[in-house]
Short mmCIF file of C-alpha atoms and ligand atoms in Angstrom, two decimals:
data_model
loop_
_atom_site.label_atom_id
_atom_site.label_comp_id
_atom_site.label_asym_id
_atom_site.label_seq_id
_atom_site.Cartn_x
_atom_site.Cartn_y
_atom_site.Cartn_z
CA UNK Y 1 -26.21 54.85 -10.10
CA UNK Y 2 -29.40 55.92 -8.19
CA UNK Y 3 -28.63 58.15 -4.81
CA UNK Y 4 -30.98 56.60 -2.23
CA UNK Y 5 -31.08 57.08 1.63
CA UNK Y 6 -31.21 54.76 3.85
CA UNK Y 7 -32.85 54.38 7.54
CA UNK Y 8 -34.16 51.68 10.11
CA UNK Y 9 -37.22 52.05 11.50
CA UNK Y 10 -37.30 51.17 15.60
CA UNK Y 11 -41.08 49.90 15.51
CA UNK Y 12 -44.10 49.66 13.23
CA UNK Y 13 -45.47 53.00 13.63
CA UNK Y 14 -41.98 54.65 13.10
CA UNK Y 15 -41.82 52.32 10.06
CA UNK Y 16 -45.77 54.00 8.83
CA UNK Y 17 -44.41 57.17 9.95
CA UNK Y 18 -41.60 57.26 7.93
CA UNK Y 19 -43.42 56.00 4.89
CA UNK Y 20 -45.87 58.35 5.17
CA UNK Y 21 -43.19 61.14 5.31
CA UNK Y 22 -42.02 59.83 1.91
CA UNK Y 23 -44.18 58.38 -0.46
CA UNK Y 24 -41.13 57.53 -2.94
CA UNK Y 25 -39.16 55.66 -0.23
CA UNK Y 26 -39.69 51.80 -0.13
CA UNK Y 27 -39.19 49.19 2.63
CA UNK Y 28 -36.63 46.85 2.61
CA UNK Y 29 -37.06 43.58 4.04
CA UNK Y 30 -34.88 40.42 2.47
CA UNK Y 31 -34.17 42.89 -0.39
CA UNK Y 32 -34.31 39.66 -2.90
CA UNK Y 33 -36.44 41.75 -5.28
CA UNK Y 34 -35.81 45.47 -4.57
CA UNK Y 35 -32.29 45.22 -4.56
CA UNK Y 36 -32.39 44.00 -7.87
CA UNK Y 37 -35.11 46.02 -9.13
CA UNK Y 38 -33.25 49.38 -8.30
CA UNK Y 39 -29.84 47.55 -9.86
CA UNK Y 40 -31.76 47.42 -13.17
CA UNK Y 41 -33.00 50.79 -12.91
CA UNK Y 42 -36.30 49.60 -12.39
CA UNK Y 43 -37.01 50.72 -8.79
CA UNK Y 44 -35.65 54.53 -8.24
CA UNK Y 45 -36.98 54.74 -4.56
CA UNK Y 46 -35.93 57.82 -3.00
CA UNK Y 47 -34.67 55.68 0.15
CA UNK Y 48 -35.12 52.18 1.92
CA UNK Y 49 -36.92 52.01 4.94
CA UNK Y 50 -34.90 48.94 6.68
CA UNK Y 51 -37.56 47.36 8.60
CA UNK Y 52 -35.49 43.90 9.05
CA UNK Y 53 -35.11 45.35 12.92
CA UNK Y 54 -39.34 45.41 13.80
CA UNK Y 55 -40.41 42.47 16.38
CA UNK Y 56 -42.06 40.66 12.87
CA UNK Y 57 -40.62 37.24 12.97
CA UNK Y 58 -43.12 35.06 14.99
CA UNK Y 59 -45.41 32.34 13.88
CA UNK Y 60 -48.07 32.18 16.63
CA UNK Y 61 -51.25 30.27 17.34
CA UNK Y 62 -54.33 32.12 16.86
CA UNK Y 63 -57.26 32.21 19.17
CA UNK Y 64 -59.42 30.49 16.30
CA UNK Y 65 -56.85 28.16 16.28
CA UNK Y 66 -55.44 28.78 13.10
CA UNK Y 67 -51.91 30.60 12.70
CA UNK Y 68 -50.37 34.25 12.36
CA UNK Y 69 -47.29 34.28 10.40
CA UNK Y 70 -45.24 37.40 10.74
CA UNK Y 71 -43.95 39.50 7.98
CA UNK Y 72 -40.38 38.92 8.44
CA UNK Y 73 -40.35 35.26 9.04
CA UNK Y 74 -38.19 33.82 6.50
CA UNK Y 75 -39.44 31.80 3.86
CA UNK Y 76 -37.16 28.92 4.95
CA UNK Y 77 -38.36 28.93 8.57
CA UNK Y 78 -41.79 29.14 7.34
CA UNK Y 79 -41.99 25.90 5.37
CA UNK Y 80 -39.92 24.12 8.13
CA UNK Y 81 -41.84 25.24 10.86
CA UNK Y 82 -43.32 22.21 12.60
CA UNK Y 83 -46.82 23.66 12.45
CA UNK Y 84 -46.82 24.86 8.87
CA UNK Y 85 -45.47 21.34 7.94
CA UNK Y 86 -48.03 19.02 10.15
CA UNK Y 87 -51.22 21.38 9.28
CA UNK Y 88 -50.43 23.55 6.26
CA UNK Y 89 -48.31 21.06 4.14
CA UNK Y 90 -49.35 22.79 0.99
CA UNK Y 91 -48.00 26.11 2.06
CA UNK Y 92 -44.66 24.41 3.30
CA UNK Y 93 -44.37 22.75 -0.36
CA UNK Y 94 -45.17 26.12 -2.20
CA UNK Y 95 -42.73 27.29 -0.56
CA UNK Y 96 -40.40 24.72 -1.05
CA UNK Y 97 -40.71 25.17 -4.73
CA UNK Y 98 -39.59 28.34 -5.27
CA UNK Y 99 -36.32 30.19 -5.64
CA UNK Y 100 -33.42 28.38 -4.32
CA UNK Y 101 -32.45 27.77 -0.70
CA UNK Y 102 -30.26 30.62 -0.48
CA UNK Y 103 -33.16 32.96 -1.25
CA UNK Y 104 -35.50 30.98 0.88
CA UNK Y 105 -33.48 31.73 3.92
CA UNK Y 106 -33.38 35.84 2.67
CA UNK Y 107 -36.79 36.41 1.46
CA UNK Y 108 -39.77 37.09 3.65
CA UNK Y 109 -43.43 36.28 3.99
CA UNK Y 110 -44.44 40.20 3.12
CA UNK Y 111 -41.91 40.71 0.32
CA UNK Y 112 -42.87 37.40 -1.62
CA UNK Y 113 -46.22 38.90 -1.26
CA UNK Y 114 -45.05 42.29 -3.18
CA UNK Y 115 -42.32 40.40 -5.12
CA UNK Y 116 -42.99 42.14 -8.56
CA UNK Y 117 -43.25 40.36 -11.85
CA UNK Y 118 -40.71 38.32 -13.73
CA UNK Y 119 -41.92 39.85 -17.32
CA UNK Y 120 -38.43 40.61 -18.98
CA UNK Y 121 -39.83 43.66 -20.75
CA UNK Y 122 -40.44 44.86 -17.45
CA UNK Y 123 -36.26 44.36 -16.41
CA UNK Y 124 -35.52 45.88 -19.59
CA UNK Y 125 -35.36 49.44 -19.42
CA UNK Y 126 -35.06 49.61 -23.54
CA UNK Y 127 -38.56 48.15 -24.11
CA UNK Y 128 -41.86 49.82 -23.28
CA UNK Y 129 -43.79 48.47 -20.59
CA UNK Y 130 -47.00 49.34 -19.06
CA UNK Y 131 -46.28 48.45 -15.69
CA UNK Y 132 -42.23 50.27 -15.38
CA UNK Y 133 -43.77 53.47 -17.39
CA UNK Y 134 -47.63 53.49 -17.72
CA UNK Y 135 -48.94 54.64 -21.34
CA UNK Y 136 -45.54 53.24 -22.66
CA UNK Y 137 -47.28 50.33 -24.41
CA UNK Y 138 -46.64 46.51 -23.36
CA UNK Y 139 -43.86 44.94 -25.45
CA UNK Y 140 -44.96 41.10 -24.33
CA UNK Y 141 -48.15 41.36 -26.45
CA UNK Y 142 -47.20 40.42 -29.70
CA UNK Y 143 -43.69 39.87 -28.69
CA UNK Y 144 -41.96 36.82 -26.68
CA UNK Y 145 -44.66 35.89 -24.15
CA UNK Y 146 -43.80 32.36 -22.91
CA UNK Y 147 -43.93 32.94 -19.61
CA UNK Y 148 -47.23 35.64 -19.49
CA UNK Y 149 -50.57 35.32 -18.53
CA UNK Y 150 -53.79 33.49 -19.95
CA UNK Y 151 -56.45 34.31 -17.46
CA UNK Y 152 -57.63 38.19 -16.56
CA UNK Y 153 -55.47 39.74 -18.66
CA UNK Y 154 -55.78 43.05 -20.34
CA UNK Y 155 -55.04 44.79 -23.45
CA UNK Y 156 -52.31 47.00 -21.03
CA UNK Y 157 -50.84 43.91 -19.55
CA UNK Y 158 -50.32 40.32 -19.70
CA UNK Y 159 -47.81 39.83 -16.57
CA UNK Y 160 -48.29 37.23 -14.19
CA UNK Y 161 -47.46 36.95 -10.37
CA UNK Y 162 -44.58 35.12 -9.44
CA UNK Y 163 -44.93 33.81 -6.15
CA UNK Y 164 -45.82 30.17 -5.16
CA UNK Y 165 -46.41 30.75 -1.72
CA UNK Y 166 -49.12 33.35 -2.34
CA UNK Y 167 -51.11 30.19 -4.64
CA UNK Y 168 -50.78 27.71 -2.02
CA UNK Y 169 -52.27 30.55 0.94
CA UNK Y 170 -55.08 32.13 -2.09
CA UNK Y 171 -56.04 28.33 -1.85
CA UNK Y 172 -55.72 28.28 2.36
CA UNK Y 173 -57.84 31.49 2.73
CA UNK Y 174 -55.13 33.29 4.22
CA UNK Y 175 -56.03 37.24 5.27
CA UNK Y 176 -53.24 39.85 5.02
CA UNK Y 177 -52.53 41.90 7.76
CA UNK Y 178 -51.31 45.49 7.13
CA UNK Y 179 -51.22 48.71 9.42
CA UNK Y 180 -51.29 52.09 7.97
CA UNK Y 181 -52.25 55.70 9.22
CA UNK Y 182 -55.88 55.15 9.54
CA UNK Y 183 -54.94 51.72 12.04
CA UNK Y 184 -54.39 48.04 11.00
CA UNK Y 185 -56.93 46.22 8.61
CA UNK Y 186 -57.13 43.00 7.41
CA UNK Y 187 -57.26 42.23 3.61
CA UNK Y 188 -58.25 38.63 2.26
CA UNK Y 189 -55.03 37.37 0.25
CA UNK Y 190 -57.50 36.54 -2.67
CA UNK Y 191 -58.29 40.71 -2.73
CA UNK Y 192 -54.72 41.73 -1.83
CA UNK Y 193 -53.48 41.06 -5.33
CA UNK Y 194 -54.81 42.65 -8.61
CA UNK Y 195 -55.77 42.48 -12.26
CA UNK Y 196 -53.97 44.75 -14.06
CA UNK Y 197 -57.01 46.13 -16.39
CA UNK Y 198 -55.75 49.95 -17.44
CA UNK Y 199 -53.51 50.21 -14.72
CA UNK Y 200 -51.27 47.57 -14.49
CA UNK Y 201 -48.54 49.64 -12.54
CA UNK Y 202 -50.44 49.33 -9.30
CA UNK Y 203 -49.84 45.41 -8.34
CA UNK Y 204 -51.86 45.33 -4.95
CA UNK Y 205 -54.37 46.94 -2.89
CA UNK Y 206 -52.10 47.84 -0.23
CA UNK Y 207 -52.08 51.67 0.12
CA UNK Y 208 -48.75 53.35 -0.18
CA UNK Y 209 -48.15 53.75 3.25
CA UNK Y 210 -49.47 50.60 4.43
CA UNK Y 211 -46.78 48.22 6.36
CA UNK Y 212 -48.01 44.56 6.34
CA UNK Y 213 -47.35 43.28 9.73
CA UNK Y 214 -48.83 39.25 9.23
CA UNK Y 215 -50.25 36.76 7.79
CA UNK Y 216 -53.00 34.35 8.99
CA UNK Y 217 -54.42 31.50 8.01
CA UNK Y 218 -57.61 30.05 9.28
CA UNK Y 219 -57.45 26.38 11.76
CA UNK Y 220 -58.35 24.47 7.97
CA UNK Y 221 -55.63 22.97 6.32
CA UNK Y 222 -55.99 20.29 4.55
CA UNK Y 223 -53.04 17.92 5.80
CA UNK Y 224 -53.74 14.62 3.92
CA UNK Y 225 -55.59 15.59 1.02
CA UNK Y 226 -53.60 18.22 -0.40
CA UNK Y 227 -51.26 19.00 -3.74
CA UNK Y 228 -48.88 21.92 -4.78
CA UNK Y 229 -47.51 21.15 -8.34
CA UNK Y 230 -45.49 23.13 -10.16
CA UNK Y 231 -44.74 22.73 -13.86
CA UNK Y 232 -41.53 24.92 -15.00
CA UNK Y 233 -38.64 24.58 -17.15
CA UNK Y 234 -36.20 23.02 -14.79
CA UNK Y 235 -36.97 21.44 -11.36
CA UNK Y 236 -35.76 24.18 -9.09
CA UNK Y 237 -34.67 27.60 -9.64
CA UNK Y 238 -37.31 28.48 -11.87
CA UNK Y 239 -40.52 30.26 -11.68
CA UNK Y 240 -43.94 28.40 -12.50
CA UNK Y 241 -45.07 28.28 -16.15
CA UNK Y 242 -48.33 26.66 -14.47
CA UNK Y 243 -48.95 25.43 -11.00
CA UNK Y 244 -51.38 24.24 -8.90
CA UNK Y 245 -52.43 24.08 -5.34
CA UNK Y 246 -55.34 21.87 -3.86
CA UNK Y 247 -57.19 21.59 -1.12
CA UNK Y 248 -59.90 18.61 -0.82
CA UNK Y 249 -61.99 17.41 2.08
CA UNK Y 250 -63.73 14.15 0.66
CA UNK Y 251 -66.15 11.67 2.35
CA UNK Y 252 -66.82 8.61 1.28
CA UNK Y 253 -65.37 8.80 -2.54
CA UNK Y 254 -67.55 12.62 -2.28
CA UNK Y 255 -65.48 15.68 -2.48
CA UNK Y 256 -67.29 17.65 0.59
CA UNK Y 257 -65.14 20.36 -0.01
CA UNK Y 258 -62.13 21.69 -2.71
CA UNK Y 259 -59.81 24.09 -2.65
CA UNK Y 260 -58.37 24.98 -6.47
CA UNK Y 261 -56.15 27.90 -6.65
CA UNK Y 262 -53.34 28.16 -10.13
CA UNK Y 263 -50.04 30.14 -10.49
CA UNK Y 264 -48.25 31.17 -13.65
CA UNK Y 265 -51.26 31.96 -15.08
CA UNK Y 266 -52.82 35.37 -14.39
CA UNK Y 267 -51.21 38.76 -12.53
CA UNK Y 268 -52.18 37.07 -9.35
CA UNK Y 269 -53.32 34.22 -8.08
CA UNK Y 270 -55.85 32.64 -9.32
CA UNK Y 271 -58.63 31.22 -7.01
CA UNK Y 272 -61.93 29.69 -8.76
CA UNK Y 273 -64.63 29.69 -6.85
CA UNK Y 274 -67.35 28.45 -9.62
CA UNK Y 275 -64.84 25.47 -10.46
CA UNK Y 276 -65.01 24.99 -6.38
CA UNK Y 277 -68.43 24.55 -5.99
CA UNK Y 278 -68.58 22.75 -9.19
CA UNK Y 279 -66.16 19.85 -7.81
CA UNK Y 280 -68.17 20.24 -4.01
CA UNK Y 281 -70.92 17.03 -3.96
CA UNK Y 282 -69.29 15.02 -7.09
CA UNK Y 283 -67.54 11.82 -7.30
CA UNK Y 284 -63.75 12.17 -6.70
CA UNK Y 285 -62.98 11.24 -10.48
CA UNK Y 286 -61.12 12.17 -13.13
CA UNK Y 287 -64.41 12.71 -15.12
CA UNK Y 288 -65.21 15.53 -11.89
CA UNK Y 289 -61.50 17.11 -12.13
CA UNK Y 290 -61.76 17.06 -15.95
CA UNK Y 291 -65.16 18.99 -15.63
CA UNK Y 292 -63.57 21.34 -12.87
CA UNK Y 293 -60.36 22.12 -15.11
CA UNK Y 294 -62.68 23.27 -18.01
CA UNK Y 295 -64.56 25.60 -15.73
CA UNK Y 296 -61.24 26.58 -14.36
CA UNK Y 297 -60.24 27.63 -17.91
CA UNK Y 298 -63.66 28.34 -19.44
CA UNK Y 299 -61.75 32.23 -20.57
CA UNK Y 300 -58.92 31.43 -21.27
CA UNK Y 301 -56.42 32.46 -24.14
CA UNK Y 302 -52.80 32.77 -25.20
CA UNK Y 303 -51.18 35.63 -26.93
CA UNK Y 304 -49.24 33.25 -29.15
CA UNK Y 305 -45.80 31.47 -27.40
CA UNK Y 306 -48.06 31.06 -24.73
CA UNK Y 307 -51.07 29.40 -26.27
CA UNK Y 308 -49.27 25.27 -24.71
CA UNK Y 309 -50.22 27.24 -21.18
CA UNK Y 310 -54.32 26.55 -21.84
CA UNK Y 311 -53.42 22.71 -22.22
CA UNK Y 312 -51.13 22.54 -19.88
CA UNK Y 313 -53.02 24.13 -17.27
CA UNK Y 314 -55.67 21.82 -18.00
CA UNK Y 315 -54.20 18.98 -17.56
CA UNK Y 316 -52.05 20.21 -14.41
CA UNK Y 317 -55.57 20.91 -12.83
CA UNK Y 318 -56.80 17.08 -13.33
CA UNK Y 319 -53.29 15.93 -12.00
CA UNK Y 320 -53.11 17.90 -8.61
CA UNK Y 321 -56.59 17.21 -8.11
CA UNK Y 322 -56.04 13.52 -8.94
CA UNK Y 323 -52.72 13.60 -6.71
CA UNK Y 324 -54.23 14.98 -3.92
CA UNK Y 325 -57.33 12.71 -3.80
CA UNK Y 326 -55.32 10.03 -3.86
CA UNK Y 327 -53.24 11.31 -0.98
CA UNK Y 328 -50.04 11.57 -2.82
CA UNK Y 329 -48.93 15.34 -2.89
CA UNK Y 330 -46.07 16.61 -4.95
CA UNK Y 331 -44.49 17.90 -2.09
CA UNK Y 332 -42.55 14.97 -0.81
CA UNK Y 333 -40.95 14.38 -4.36
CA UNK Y 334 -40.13 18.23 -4.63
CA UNK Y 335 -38.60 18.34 -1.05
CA UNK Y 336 -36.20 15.39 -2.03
CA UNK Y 337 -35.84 16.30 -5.50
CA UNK Y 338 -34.84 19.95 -4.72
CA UNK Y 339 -32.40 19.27 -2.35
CA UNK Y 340 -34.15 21.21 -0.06
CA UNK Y 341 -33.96 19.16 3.54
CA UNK Y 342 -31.82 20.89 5.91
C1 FAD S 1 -33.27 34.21 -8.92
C2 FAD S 1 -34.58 34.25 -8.18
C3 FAD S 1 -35.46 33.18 -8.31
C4 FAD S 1 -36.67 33.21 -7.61
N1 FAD S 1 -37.56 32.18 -7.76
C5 FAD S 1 -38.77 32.24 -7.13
C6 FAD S 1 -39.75 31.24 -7.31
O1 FAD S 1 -39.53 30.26 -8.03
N2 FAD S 1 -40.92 31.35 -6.65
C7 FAD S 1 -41.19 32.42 -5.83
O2 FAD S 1 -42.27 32.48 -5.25
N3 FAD S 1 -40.31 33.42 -5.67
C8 FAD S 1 -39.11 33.34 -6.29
N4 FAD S 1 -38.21 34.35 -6.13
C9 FAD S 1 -38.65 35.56 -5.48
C10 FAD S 1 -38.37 35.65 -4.02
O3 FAD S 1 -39.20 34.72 -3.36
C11 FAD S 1 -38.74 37.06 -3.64
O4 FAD S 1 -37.72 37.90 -4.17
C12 FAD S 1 -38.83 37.25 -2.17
O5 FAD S 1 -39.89 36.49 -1.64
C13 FAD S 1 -39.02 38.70 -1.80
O6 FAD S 1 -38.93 38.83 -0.40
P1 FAD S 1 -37.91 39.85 0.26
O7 FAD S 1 -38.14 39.82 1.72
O8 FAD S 1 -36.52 39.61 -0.20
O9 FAD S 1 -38.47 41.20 -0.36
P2 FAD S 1 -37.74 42.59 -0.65
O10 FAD S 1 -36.92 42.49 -1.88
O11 FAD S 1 -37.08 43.11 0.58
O12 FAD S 1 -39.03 43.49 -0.94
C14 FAD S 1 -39.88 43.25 -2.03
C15 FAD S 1 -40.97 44.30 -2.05
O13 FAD S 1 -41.82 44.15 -0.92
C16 FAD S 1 -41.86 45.34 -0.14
N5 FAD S 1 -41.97 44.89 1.25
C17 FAD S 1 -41.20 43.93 1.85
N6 FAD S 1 -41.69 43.67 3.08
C18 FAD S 1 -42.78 44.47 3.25
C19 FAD S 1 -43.72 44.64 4.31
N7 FAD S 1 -43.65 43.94 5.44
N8 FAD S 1 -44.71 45.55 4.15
C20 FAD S 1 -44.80 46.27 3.00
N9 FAD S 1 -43.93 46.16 1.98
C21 FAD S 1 -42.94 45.25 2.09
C22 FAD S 1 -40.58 46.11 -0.47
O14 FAD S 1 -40.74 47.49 -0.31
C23 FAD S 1 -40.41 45.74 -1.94
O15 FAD S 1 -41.22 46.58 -2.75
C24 FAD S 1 -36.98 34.33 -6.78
C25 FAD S 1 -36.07 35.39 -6.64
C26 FAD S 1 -34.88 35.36 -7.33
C27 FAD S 1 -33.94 36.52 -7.18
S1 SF4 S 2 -46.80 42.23 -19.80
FE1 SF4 S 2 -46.97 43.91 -18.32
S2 SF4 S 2 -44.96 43.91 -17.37
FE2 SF4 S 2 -44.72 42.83 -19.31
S3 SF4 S 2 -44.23 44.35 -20.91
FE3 SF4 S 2 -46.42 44.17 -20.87
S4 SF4 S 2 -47.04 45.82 -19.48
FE4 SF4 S 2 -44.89 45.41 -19.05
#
């Protein structure tokens, strides 16, 4: 057993002032992750900042017109809100496809963000790891690495990022909002997460005392044209091994504009922009996705049980793609499929 304190902050700059105070204290929001985390002996935070209280729950129009999501709203409110489903239906279907409903109405938009890796070495406080005890040596190269990474990795780490939701808003543009001593600041979600190169302890660039207060997402989002597929072991209750989220805007059999960002696949998500511009001013075909999914994966390489993930992820690519030109996202299967409507 790990002695931790425990206190609620009242607003958001008691919350950064009590952080600040204490840089081995954590924040507790749904406490999906942490809770386990410091169960395992993973996490040995020196106290949990409850911040479940602050006024973070709102989804509100922007002036742009596009949307601020709160850091506390609950994943399940989020992918049922009305305007998340009618303008951002391939955030609502990330969502959707993760965890179970139980957790869905727990976790919250900032802690999926910093949701740490599923990597069992990492759970298992026998095994070196990297990212629990840096200089340790990482136990899932050249041991049972299924689940790891094939894009960005490093010879410290192969983890990958968990989340859906973060794939579907890397592929939305989404910007982070976080507030810290020096004032708020806003971080593109395609910067907030990183590769783990020689220090694969340090997930994101949020600074230690940073408190992220929203997200937004710009007015563009793809309603009709849109895919989030997720490939995983079992239909729900699983994490990714590969998924996909797309974005296309196309005019007259032309894709104007795509959107291509893949989970499962690298310590965060992973948003293409070469493969993007690629696909831009081509044919909506499968010989165009086929093209884009080899650009996509033009570095990639397994580590062994994971060398299926290149193929797989290929052909994942040219199926989203394919659904969403077509106008037939994923999403309305999963939602049925997953027993997922209220
Ligand atoms: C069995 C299981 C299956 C799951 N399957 C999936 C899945 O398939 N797909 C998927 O995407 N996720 C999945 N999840 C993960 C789940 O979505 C995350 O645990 C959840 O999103 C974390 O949110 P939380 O609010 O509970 O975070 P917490 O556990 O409260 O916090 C997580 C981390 O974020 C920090 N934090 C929280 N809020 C803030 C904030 N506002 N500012 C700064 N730091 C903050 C905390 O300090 C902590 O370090 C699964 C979880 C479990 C347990
Ligand atoms: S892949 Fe990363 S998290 Fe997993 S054992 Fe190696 S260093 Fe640890």
């Amino acid at each position: 057993m790990n002695n931790f304190g425990y206190a609620r902050a009242t607003d958001v700059a008691d919350a950064v002032r009590q952080i600040t105070a204490d840089p081995e204290a954590k924040f507790i929001a749904g406490g999906t992750n942490i809770i386990d985390l410091i169960k395992e002996h993973v996490a040995r935070p020196s106290r949990l900042i409850d911040i479940t209280h602050l006024p973070l729950n709102r989804v509100e129009e922007t002036e742009d017109g596009g949307l601020r999501i709160g850091a506390l709203v609950p994943n399940s409110d989020l992918a049922w809100h009305p305007q998340v489903e009618a303008r951002y239906p391939l955030l609502a279907s990330a969502i959707l496809a993760g965890a179970s409903q139980q957790l869905r109405n727990m976790a919250t938009t900032g802690g999926n963000l910093l949701q740490r890796t599923r990597c069992f070495y990492f759970y298992d406080t026998s095994t070196p790891c990297n990212k629990r005890e840096p200089g340790s040596g990482c136990s899932a190269i050249g041991g049972i690495n299924r689940m790891h990474a094939i894009l960005g990795t490093s010879e410290h780490c192969i983890a990958t990022h968990p989340s859906d939701m973060c794939v579907a808003l890397a592929a939305l543009d989404a910007r982070v909002l976080a507030t810290g001593p020096a004032g708020e600041r806003s971080i593109a979600l395609t910067d907030f997460h990183r590769l783990p190169g020689d220090t694969p302890q340090i997930d994101s660039n949020l600074r230690a005392d940073e408190i992220i207060t929203a997200i937004e997402l710009p007015p563009k989002g793809f309603p009709r044209t849109y895919t989030y597929l997720k490939i995983r072991d079992r239909l729900s209750y699983a994490f990714a091994l590969v998924s996909v989220a797309v974005g296309l805007e196309i005019e007259g059999g032309t894709i104007r504009e795509a959107r291509l960002a893949l989970g499962g696949v690298a310590h965060k998500p992973w948003r293409d922009r070469e493969a993007e511009a690629e696909l831009n001013g081509t044919p909506a075909t499968r010989e165009s996705f086929a093209r884009g999914a080899d650009t996509v994966l033009r570095s990639a390489r397994g580590f062994g049980h994971n060398d299926f993930k290149v193929e797989l992820a290929r052909r994942a690519i040219v199926r989203a793609l394919t659904q969403a030109a077509e106008g037939k996202p994923q999403s309305q299967a999963d939602k049925r499929v997953s027993g997922s409507v209220p």
